[in-house]
mmCIF file of C-alpha atoms in Angstrom:
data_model
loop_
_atom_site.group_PDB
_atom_site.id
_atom_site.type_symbol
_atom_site.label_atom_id
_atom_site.label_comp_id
_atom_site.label_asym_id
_atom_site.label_seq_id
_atom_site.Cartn_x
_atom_site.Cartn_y
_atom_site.Cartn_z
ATOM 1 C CA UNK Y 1 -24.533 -27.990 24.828
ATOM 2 C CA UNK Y 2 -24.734 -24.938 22.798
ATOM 3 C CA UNK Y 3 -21.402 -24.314 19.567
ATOM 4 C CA UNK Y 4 -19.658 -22.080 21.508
ATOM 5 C CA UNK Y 5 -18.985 -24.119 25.059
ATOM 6 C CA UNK Y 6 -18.255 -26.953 23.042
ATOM 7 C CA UNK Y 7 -15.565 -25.354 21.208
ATOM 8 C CA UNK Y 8 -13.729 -24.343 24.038
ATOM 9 C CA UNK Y 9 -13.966 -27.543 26.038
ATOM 10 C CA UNK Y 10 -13.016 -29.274 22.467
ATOM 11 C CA UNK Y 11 -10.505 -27.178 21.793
ATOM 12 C CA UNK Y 12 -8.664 -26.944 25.536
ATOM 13 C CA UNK Y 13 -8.949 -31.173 25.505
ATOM 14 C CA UNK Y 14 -6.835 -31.696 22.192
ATOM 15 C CA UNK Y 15 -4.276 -29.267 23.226
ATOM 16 C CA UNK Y 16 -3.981 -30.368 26.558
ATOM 17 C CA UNK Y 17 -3.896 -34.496 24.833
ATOM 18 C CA UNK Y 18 -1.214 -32.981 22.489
ATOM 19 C CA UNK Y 19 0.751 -31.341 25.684
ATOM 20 C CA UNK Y 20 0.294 -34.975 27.728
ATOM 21 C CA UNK Y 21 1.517 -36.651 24.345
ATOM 22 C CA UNK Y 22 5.157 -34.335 24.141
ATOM 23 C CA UNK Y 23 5.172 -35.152 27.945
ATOM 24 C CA UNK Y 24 4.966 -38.583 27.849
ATOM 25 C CA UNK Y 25 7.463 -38.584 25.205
ATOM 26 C CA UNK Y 26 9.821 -36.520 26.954
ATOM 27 C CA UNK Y 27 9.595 -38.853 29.904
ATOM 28 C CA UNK Y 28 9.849 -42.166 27.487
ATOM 29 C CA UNK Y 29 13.214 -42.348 28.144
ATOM 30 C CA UNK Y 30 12.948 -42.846 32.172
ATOM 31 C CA UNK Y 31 9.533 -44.785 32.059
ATOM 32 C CA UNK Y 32 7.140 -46.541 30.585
ATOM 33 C CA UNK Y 33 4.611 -44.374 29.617
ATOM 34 C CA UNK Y 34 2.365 -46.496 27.041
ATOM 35 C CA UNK Y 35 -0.656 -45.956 28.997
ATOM 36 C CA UNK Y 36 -0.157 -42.112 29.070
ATOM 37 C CA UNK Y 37 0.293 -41.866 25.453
ATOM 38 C CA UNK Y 38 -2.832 -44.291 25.205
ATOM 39 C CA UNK Y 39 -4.947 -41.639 27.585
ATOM 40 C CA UNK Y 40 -3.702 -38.491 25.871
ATOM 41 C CA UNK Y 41 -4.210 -39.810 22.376
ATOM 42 C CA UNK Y 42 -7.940 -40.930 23.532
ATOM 43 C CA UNK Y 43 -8.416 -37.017 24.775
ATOM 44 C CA UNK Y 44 -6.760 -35.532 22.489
ATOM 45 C CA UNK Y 45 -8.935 -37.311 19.500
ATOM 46 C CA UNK Y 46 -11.882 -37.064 21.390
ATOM 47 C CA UNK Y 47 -11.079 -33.160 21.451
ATOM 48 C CA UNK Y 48 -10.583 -32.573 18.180
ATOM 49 C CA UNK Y 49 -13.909 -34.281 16.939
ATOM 50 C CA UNK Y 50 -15.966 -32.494 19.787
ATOM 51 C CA UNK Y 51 -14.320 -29.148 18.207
ATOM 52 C CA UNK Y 52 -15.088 -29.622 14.665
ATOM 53 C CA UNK Y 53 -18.290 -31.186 15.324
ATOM 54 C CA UNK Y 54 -19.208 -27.880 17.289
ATOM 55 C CA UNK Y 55 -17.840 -25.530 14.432
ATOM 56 C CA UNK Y 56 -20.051 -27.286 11.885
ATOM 57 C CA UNK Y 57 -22.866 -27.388 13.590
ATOM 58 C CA UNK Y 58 -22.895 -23.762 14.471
ATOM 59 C CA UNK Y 59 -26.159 -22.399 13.005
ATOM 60 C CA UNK Y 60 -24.180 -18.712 12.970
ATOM 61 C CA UNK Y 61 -22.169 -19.758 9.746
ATOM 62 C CA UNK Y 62 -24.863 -21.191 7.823
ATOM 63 C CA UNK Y 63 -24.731 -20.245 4.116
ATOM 64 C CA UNK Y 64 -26.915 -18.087 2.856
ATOM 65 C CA UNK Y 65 -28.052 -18.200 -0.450
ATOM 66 C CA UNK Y 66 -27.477 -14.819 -2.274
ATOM 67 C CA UNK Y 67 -30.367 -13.445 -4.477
ATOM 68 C CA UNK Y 68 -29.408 -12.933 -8.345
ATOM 69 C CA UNK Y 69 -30.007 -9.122 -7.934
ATOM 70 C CA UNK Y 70 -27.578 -8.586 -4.829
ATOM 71 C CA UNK Y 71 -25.041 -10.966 -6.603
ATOM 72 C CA UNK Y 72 -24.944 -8.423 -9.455
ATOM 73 C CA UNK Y 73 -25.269 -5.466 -7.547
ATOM 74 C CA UNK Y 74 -22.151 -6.789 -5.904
ATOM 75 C CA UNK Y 75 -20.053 -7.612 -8.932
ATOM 76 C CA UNK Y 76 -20.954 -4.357 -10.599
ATOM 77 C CA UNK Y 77 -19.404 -2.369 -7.009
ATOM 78 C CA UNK Y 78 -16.222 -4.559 -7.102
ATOM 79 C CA UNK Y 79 -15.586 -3.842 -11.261
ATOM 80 C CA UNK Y 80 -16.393 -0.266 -10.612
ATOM 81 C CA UNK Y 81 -14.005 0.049 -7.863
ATOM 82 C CA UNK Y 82 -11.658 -1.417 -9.981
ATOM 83 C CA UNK Y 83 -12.773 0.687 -12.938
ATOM 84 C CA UNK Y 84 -11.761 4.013 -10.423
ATOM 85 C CA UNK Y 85 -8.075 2.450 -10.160
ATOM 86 C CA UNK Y 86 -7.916 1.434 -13.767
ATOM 87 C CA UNK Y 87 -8.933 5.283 -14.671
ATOM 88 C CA UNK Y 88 -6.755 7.023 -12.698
ATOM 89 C CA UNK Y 89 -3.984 4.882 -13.542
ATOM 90 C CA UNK Y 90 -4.960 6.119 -17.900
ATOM 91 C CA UNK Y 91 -5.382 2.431 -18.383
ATOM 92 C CA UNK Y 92 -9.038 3.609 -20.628
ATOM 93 C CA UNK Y 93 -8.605 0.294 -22.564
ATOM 94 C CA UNK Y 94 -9.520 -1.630 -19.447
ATOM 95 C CA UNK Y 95 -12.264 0.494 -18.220
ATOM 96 C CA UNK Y 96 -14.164 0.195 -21.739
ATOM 97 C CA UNK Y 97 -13.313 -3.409 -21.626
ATOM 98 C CA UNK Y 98 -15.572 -3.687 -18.066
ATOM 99 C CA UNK Y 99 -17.786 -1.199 -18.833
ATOM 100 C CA UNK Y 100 -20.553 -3.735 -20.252
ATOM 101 C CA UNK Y 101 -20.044 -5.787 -17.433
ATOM 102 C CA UNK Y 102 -20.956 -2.894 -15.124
ATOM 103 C CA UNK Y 103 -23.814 -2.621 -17.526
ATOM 104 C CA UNK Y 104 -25.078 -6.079 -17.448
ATOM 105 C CA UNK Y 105 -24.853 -6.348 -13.864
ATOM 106 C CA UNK Y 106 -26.460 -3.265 -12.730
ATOM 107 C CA UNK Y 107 -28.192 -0.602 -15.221
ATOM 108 C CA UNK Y 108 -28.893 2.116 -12.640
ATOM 109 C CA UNK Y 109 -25.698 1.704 -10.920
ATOM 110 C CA UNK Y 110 -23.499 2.035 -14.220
ATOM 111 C CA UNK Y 111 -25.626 5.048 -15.255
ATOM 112 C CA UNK Y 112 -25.351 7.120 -11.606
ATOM 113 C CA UNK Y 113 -22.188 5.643 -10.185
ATOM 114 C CA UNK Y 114 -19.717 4.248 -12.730
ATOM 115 C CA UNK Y 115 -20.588 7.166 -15.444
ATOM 116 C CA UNK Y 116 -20.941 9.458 -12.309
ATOM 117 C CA UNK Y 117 -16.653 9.488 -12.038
ATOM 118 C CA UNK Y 118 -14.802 12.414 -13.939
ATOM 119 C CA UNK Y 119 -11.990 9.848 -14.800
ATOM 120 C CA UNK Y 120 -14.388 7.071 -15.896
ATOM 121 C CA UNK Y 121 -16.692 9.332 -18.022
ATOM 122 C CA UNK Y 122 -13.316 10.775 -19.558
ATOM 123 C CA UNK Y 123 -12.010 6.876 -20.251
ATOM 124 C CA UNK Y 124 -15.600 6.158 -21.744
ATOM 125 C CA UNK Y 125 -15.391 9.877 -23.781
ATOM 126 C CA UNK Y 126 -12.279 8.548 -25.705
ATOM 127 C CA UNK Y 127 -12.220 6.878 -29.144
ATOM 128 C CA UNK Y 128 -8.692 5.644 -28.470
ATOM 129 C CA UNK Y 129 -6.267 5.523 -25.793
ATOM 130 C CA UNK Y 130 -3.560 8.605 -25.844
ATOM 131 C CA UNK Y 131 0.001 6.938 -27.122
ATOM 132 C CA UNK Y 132 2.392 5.676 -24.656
ATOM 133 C CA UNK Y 133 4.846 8.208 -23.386
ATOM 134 C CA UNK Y 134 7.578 9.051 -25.959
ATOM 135 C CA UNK Y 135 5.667 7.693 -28.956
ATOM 136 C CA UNK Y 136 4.212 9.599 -31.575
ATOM 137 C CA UNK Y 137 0.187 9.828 -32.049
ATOM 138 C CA UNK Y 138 -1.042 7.407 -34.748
ATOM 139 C CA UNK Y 139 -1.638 9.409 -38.677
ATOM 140 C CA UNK Y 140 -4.809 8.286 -38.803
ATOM 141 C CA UNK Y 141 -7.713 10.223 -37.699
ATOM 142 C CA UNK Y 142 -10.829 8.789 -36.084
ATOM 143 C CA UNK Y 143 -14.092 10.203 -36.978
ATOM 144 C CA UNK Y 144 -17.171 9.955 -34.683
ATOM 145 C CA UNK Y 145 -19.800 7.579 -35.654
ATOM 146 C CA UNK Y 146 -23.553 8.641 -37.128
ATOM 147 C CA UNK Y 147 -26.506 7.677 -35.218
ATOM 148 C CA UNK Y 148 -27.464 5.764 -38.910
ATOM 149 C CA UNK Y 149 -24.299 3.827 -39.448
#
């Protein structure tokens, strides 16, 4: 029997034991109904084993083992998306912060996607975040680096 039958006949059997088991309960009062709650445990177990044995089994949700590149490619999409948020919020601090990340993980990606973005390339462009709103700029002045030091 193939995953997918067995889940539904699994499935339908523990419900309908756990249906028989609130009837039999319901009727303790005018009967004796240990042998009912006897049967509908029985189905009801066998059910729920016959279900999960079926959903493990199921060759469709096998792991797959991710390559090292496609890992990487994947983190550096997720930190650049958040990278776009982080940017258009003026949170630069962050983006610089991620920005090696990006790096690490993918090389081509940072270069055409991440330092493709207007907002990003502006975040990267700065030497220090603007002061928050109502506060004065800082006296001192940065000055650009050299290429020798």
């Amino acid at each position: 029997m193939t995953a997918k039958p067995a889940r539904r006949i699994g499935m339908v059997a523990s419900v309908g034991g756990v249906v028989g088991l609130m009837a039999s309960a319901g009727l303790s009062g005018e009967a004796d109904t240990t042998d009912f709650v006897s049967a509908f445990s029985v189905i009801s177990f066998v059910g729920i084993v016959m279900y999960a044995t079926a959903e493990l089994t199921d060759p469709r949700f096998d792991a797959r083992e991710e390559p090292t590149a496609e890992k990487y490619a994947r983190w550096a999409r997720i930190l650049t998306e958040r990278c776009f948020r982080y940017a258009r919020e003026g949170n630069c601090r962050r983006v610089r912060r991620v920005e090696p990340r990006v790096l690490f993980y993918d090389r081509v990606f940072h270069d055409t996607v991440f330092m493709g973005d207007p907002e990003i390339a502006t975040c990267m462009s700065r030497l220090t975040d603007p002061p928050p709103e109502g506060e004065a700029s800082p006296p001192s002045v940065v000055e650009p680096r050299t290429p020798d030091g």
